mmCIF file of C-alpha atoms in Angstrom:
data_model
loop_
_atom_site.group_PDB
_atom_site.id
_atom_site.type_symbol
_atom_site.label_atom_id
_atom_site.label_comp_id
_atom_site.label_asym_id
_atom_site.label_seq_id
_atom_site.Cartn_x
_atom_site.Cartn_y
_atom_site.Cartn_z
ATOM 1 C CA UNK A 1 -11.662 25.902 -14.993
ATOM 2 C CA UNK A 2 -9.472 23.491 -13.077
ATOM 3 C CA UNK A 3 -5.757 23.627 -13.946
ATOM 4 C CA UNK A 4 -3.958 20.635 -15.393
ATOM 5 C CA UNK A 5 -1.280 21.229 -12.347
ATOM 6 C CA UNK A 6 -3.859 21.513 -9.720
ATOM 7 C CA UNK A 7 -5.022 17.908 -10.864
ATOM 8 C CA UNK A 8 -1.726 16.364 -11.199
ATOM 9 C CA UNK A 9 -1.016 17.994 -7.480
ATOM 10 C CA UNK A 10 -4.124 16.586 -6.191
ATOM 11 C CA UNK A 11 -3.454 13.164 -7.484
ATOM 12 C CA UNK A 12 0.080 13.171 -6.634
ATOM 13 C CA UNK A 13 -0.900 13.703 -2.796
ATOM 14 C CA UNK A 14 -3.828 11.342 -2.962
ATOM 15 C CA UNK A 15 -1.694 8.775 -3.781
ATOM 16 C CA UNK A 16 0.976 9.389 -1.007
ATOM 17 C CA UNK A 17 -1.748 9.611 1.369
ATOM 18 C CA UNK A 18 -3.849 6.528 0.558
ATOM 19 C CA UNK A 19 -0.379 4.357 0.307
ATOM 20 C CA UNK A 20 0.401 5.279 3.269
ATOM 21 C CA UNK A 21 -0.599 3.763 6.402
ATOM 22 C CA UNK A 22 -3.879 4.880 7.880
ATOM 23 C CA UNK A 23 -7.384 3.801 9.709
ATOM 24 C CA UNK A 24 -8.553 3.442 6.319
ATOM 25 C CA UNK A 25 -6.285 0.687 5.147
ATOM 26 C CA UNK A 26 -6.062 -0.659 7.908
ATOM 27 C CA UNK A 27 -9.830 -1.263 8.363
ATOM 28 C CA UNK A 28 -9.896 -2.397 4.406
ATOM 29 C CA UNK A 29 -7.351 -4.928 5.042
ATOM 30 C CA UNK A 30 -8.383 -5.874 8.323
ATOM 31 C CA UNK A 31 -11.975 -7.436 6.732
ATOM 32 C CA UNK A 32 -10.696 -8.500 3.468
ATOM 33 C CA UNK A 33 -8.276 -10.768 5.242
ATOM 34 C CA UNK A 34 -10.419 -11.953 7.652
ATOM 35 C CA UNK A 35 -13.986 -12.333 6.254
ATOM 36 C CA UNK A 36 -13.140 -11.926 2.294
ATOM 37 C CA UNK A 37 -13.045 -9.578 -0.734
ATOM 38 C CA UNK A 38 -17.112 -8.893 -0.527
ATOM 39 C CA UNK A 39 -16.236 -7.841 3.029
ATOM 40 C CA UNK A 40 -13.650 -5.072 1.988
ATOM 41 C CA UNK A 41 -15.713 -3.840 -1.134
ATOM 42 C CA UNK A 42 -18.458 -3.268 0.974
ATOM 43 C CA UNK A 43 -16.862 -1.610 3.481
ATOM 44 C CA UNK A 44 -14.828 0.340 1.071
ATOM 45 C CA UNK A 45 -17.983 1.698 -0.335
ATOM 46 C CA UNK A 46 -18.669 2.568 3.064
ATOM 47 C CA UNK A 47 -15.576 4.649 2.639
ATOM 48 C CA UNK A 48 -16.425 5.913 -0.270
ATOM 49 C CA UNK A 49 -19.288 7.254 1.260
ATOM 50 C CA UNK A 50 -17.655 9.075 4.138
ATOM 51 C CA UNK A 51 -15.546 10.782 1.102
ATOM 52 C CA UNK A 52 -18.229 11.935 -0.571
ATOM 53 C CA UNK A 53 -19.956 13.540 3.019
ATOM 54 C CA UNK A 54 -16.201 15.490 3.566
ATOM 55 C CA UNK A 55 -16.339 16.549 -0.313
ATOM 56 C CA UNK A 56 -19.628 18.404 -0.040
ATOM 57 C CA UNK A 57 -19.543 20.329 3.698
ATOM 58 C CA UNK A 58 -16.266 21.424 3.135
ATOM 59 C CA UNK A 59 -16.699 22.550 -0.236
ATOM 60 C CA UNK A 60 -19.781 24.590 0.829
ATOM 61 C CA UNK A 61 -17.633 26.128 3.747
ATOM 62 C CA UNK A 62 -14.366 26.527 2.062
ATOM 63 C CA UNK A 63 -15.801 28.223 -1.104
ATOM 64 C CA UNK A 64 -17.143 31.278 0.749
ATOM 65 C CA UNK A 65 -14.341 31.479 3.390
ATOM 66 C CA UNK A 66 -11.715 31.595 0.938
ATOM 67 C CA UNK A 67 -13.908 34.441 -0.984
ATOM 68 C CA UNK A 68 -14.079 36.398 1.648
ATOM 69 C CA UNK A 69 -10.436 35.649 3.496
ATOM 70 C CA UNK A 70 -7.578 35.009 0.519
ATOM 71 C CA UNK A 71 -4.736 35.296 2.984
ATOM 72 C CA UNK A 72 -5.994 32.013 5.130
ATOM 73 C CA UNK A 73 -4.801 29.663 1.931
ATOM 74 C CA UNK A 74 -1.065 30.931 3.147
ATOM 75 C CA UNK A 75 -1.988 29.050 6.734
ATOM 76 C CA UNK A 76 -3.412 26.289 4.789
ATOM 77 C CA UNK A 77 -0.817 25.877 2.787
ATOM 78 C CA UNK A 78 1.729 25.892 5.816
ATOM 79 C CA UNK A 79 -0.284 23.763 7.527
ATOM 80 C CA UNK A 80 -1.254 20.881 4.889
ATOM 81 C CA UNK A 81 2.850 20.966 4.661
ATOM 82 C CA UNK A 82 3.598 20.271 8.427
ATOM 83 C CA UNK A 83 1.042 17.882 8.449
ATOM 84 C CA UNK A 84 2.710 15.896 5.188
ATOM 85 C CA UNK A 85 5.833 16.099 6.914
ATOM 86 C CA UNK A 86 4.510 14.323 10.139
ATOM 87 C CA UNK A 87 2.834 11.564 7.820
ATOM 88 C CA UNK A 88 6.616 11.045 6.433
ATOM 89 C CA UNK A 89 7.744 10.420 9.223
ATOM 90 C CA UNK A 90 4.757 8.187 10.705
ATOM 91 C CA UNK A 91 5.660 6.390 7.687
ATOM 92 C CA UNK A 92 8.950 5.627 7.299
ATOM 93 C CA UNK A 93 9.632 5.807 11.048
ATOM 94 C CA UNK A 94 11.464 2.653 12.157
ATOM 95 C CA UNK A 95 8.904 -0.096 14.494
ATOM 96 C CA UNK A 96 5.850 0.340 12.773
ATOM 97 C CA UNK A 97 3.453 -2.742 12.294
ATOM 98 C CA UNK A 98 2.191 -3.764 8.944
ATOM 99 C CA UNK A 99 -1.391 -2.911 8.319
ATOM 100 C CA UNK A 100 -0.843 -6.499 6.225
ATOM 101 C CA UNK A 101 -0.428 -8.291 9.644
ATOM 102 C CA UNK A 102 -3.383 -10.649 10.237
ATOM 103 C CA UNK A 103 -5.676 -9.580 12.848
ATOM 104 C CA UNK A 104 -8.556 -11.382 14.378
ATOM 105 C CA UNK A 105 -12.087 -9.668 13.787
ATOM 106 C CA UNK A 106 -15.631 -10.582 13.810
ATOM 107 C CA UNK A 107 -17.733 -11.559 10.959
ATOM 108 C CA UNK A 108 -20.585 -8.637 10.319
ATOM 109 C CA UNK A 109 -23.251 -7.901 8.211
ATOM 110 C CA UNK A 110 -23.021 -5.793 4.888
ATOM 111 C CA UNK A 111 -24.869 -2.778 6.824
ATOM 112 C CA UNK A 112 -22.536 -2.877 9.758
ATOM 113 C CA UNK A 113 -19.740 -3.182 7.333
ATOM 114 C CA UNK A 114 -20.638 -0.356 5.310
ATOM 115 C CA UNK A 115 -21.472 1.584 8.272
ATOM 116 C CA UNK A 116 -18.328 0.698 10.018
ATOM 117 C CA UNK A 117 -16.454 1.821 6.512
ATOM 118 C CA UNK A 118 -17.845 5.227 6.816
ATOM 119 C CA UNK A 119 -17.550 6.162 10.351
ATOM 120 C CA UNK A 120 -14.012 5.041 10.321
ATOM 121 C CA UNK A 121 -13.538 7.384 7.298
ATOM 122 C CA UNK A 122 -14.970 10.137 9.275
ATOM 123 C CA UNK A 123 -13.391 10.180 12.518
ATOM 124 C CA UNK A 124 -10.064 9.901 10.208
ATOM 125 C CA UNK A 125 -7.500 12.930 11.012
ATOM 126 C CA UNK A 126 -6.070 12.231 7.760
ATOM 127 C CA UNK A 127 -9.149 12.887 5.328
ATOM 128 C CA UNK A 128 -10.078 15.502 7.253
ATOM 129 C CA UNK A 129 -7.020 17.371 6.868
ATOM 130 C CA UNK A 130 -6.783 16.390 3.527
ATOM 131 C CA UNK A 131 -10.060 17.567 2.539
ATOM 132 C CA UNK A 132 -9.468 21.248 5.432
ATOM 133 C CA UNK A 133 -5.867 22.000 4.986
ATOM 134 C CA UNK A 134 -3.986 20.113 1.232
ATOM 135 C CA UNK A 135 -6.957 20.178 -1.535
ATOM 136 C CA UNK A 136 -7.976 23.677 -1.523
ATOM 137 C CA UNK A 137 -4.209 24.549 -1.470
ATOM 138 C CA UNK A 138 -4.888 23.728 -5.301
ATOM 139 C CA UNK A 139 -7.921 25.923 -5.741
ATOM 140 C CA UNK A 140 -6.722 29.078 -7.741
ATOM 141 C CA UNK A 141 -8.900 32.156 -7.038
ATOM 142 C CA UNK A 142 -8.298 33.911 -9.971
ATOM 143 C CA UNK A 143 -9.486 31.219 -12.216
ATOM 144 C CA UNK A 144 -13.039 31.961 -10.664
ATOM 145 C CA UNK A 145 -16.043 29.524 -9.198
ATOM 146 C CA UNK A 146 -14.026 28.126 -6.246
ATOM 147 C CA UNK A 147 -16.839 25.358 -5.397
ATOM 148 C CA UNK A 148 -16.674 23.846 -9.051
ATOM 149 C CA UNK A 149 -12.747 23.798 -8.280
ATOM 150 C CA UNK A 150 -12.832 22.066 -5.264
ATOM 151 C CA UNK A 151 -15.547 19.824 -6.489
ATOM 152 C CA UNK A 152 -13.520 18.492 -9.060
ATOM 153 C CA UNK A 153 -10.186 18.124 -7.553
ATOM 154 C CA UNK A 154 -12.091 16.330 -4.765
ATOM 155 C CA UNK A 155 -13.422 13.998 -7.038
ATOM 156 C CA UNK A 156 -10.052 13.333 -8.125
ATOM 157 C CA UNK A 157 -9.082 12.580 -4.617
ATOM 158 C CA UNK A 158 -11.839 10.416 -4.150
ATOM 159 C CA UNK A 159 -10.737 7.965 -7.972
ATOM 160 C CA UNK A 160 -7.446 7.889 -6.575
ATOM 161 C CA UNK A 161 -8.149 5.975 -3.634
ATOM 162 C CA UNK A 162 -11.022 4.180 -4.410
ATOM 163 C CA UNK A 163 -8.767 2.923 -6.868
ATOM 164 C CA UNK A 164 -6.139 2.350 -4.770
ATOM 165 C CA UNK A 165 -8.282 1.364 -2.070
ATOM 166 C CA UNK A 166 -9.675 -1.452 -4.037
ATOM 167 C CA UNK A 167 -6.558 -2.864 -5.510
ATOM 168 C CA UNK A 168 -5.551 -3.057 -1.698
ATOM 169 C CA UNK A 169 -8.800 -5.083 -0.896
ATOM 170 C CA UNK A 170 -8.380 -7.532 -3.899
ATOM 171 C CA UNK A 171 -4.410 -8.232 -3.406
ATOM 172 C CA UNK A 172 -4.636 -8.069 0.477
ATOM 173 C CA UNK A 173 -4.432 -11.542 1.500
ATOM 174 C CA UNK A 174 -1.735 -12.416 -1.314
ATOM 175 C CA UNK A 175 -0.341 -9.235 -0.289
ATOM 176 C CA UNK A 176 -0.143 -9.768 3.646
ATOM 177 C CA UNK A 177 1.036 -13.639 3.071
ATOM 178 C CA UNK A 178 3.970 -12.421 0.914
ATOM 179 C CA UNK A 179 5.231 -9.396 3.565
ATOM 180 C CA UNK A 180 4.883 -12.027 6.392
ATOM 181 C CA UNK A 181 8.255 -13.540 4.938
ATOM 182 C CA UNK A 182 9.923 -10.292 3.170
ATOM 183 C CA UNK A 183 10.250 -7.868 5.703
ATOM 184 C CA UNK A 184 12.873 -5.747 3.632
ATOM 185 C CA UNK A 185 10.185 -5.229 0.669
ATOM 186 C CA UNK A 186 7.914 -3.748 3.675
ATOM 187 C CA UNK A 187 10.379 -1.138 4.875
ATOM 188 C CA UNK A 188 11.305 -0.524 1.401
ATOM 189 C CA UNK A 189 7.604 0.460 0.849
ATOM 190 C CA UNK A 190 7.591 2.606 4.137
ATOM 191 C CA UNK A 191 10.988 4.835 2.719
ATOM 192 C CA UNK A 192 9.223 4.753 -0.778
ATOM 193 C CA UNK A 193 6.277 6.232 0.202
ATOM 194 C CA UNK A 194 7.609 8.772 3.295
ATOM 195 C CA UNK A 195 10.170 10.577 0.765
ATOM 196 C CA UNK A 196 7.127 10.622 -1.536
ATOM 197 C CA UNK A 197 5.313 12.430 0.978
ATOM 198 C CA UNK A 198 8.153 14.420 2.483
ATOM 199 C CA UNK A 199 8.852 15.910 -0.766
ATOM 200 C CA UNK A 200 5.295 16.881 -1.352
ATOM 201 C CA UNK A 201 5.617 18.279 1.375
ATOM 202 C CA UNK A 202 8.780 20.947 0.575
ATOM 203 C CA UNK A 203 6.964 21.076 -2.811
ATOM 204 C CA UNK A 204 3.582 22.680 -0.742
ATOM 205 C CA UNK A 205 5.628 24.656 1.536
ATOM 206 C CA UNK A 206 7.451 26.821 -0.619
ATOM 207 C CA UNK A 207 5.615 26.953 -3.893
ATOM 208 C CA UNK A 208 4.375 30.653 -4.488
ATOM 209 C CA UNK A 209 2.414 29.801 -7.469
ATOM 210 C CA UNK A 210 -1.321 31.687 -7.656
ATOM 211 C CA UNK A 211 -2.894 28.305 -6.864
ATOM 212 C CA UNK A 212 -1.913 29.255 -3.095
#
């Protein structure tokens, strides 16, 4: 049984995360300004993709580990934290370049953009640590079958930004051509989103509920 918290947790952080800056948007963006909207919904199913392949081996892994070693969610948990804190900052930090700037890219394929899509998904620090260190801070042991857990609250993860992710693809052009003369609405979005994820953050870090 998956807790009605654990969800709202897991949302909550998937949506700092995917607002935030990243290789994910900015790939997304990157082709759907350039070459189109088909462009960035096939690459974002490439995404997608590279979601799902994170959502299964860790799950695997994770269930058993955390079986066998309870006290390692306290290092997550620490851990997923710090890391939220450094994406704050990344965020709101002052310098930063829009990931709405246009950028001049090459026209590919649908394979190449799918493929593209899901290798830059993989090699992304952020998911990775998303998927290792924040969502099975949300697993509760005591509520039993640990894999089911983190199944679920990964698939969670993965509506949120798909979601997200494709409202970014559809509005990117309108998006980019309306922060290329409103710079203020662009840092407001950066201090928006880095106090979102700073105090997700202090949330994480000191919570002693059983889900940790």
């Amino acid at each position: 049984m998956v807790e009605t918290n654990a969800v709202l947790g897991v949302v909550s952080v998937a949506l700092g995360m995917v607002l935030s800056p990243g290789p994910n948007m900015m790939y997304l963006v990157s082709r759907s300004i350039s070459q189109g909207r088909r462009a960035g919904i096939i690459s974002l199913s490439g995404v997608v993709a590279g979601f799902l392949v994170y959502l299964t081996a860790t799950n695997l892994g994770l269930a058993a580990l955390f079986a066998a070693f309870p006290q390692v969610l306290t290092a997550i948990r620490l851990a997923g934290a710090g890391y939220l804190i450094w994406l704050a900052w990344k965020t709101i930090r002052p310098g930063g370049a829009s990931v709405f700037t246009v950028r001049d890219v090459p026209h590919d394929p649908p394979p190449r953009l799918f493929a593209m899509g899901l290798m830059t998904n993989l090699l992304n620090p952020k998911i990775a640590i998303l998927y290792i260190s924040v969502i099975p801070q949300f697993v509760d042991i005591r509520a039993g079958n640990m894999l089911f857990q983190g199944v679920v609250l990964g698939l969670f993860q993965i509506a949120v930004a798909a979601t997200v992710n494709l409202s970014i693809v559809l509005a990117a052009g309108s998006v980019a051509g309306f922060l290329a003369h409103r710079p203020a609405w662009l840092r407001a979005q950066r201090i928006a989103m880095g106090s979102m994820l700073g105090a997700l953050a202090v949330m994480l870090a000191f919570s002693r509920s059983a889900s940790f």
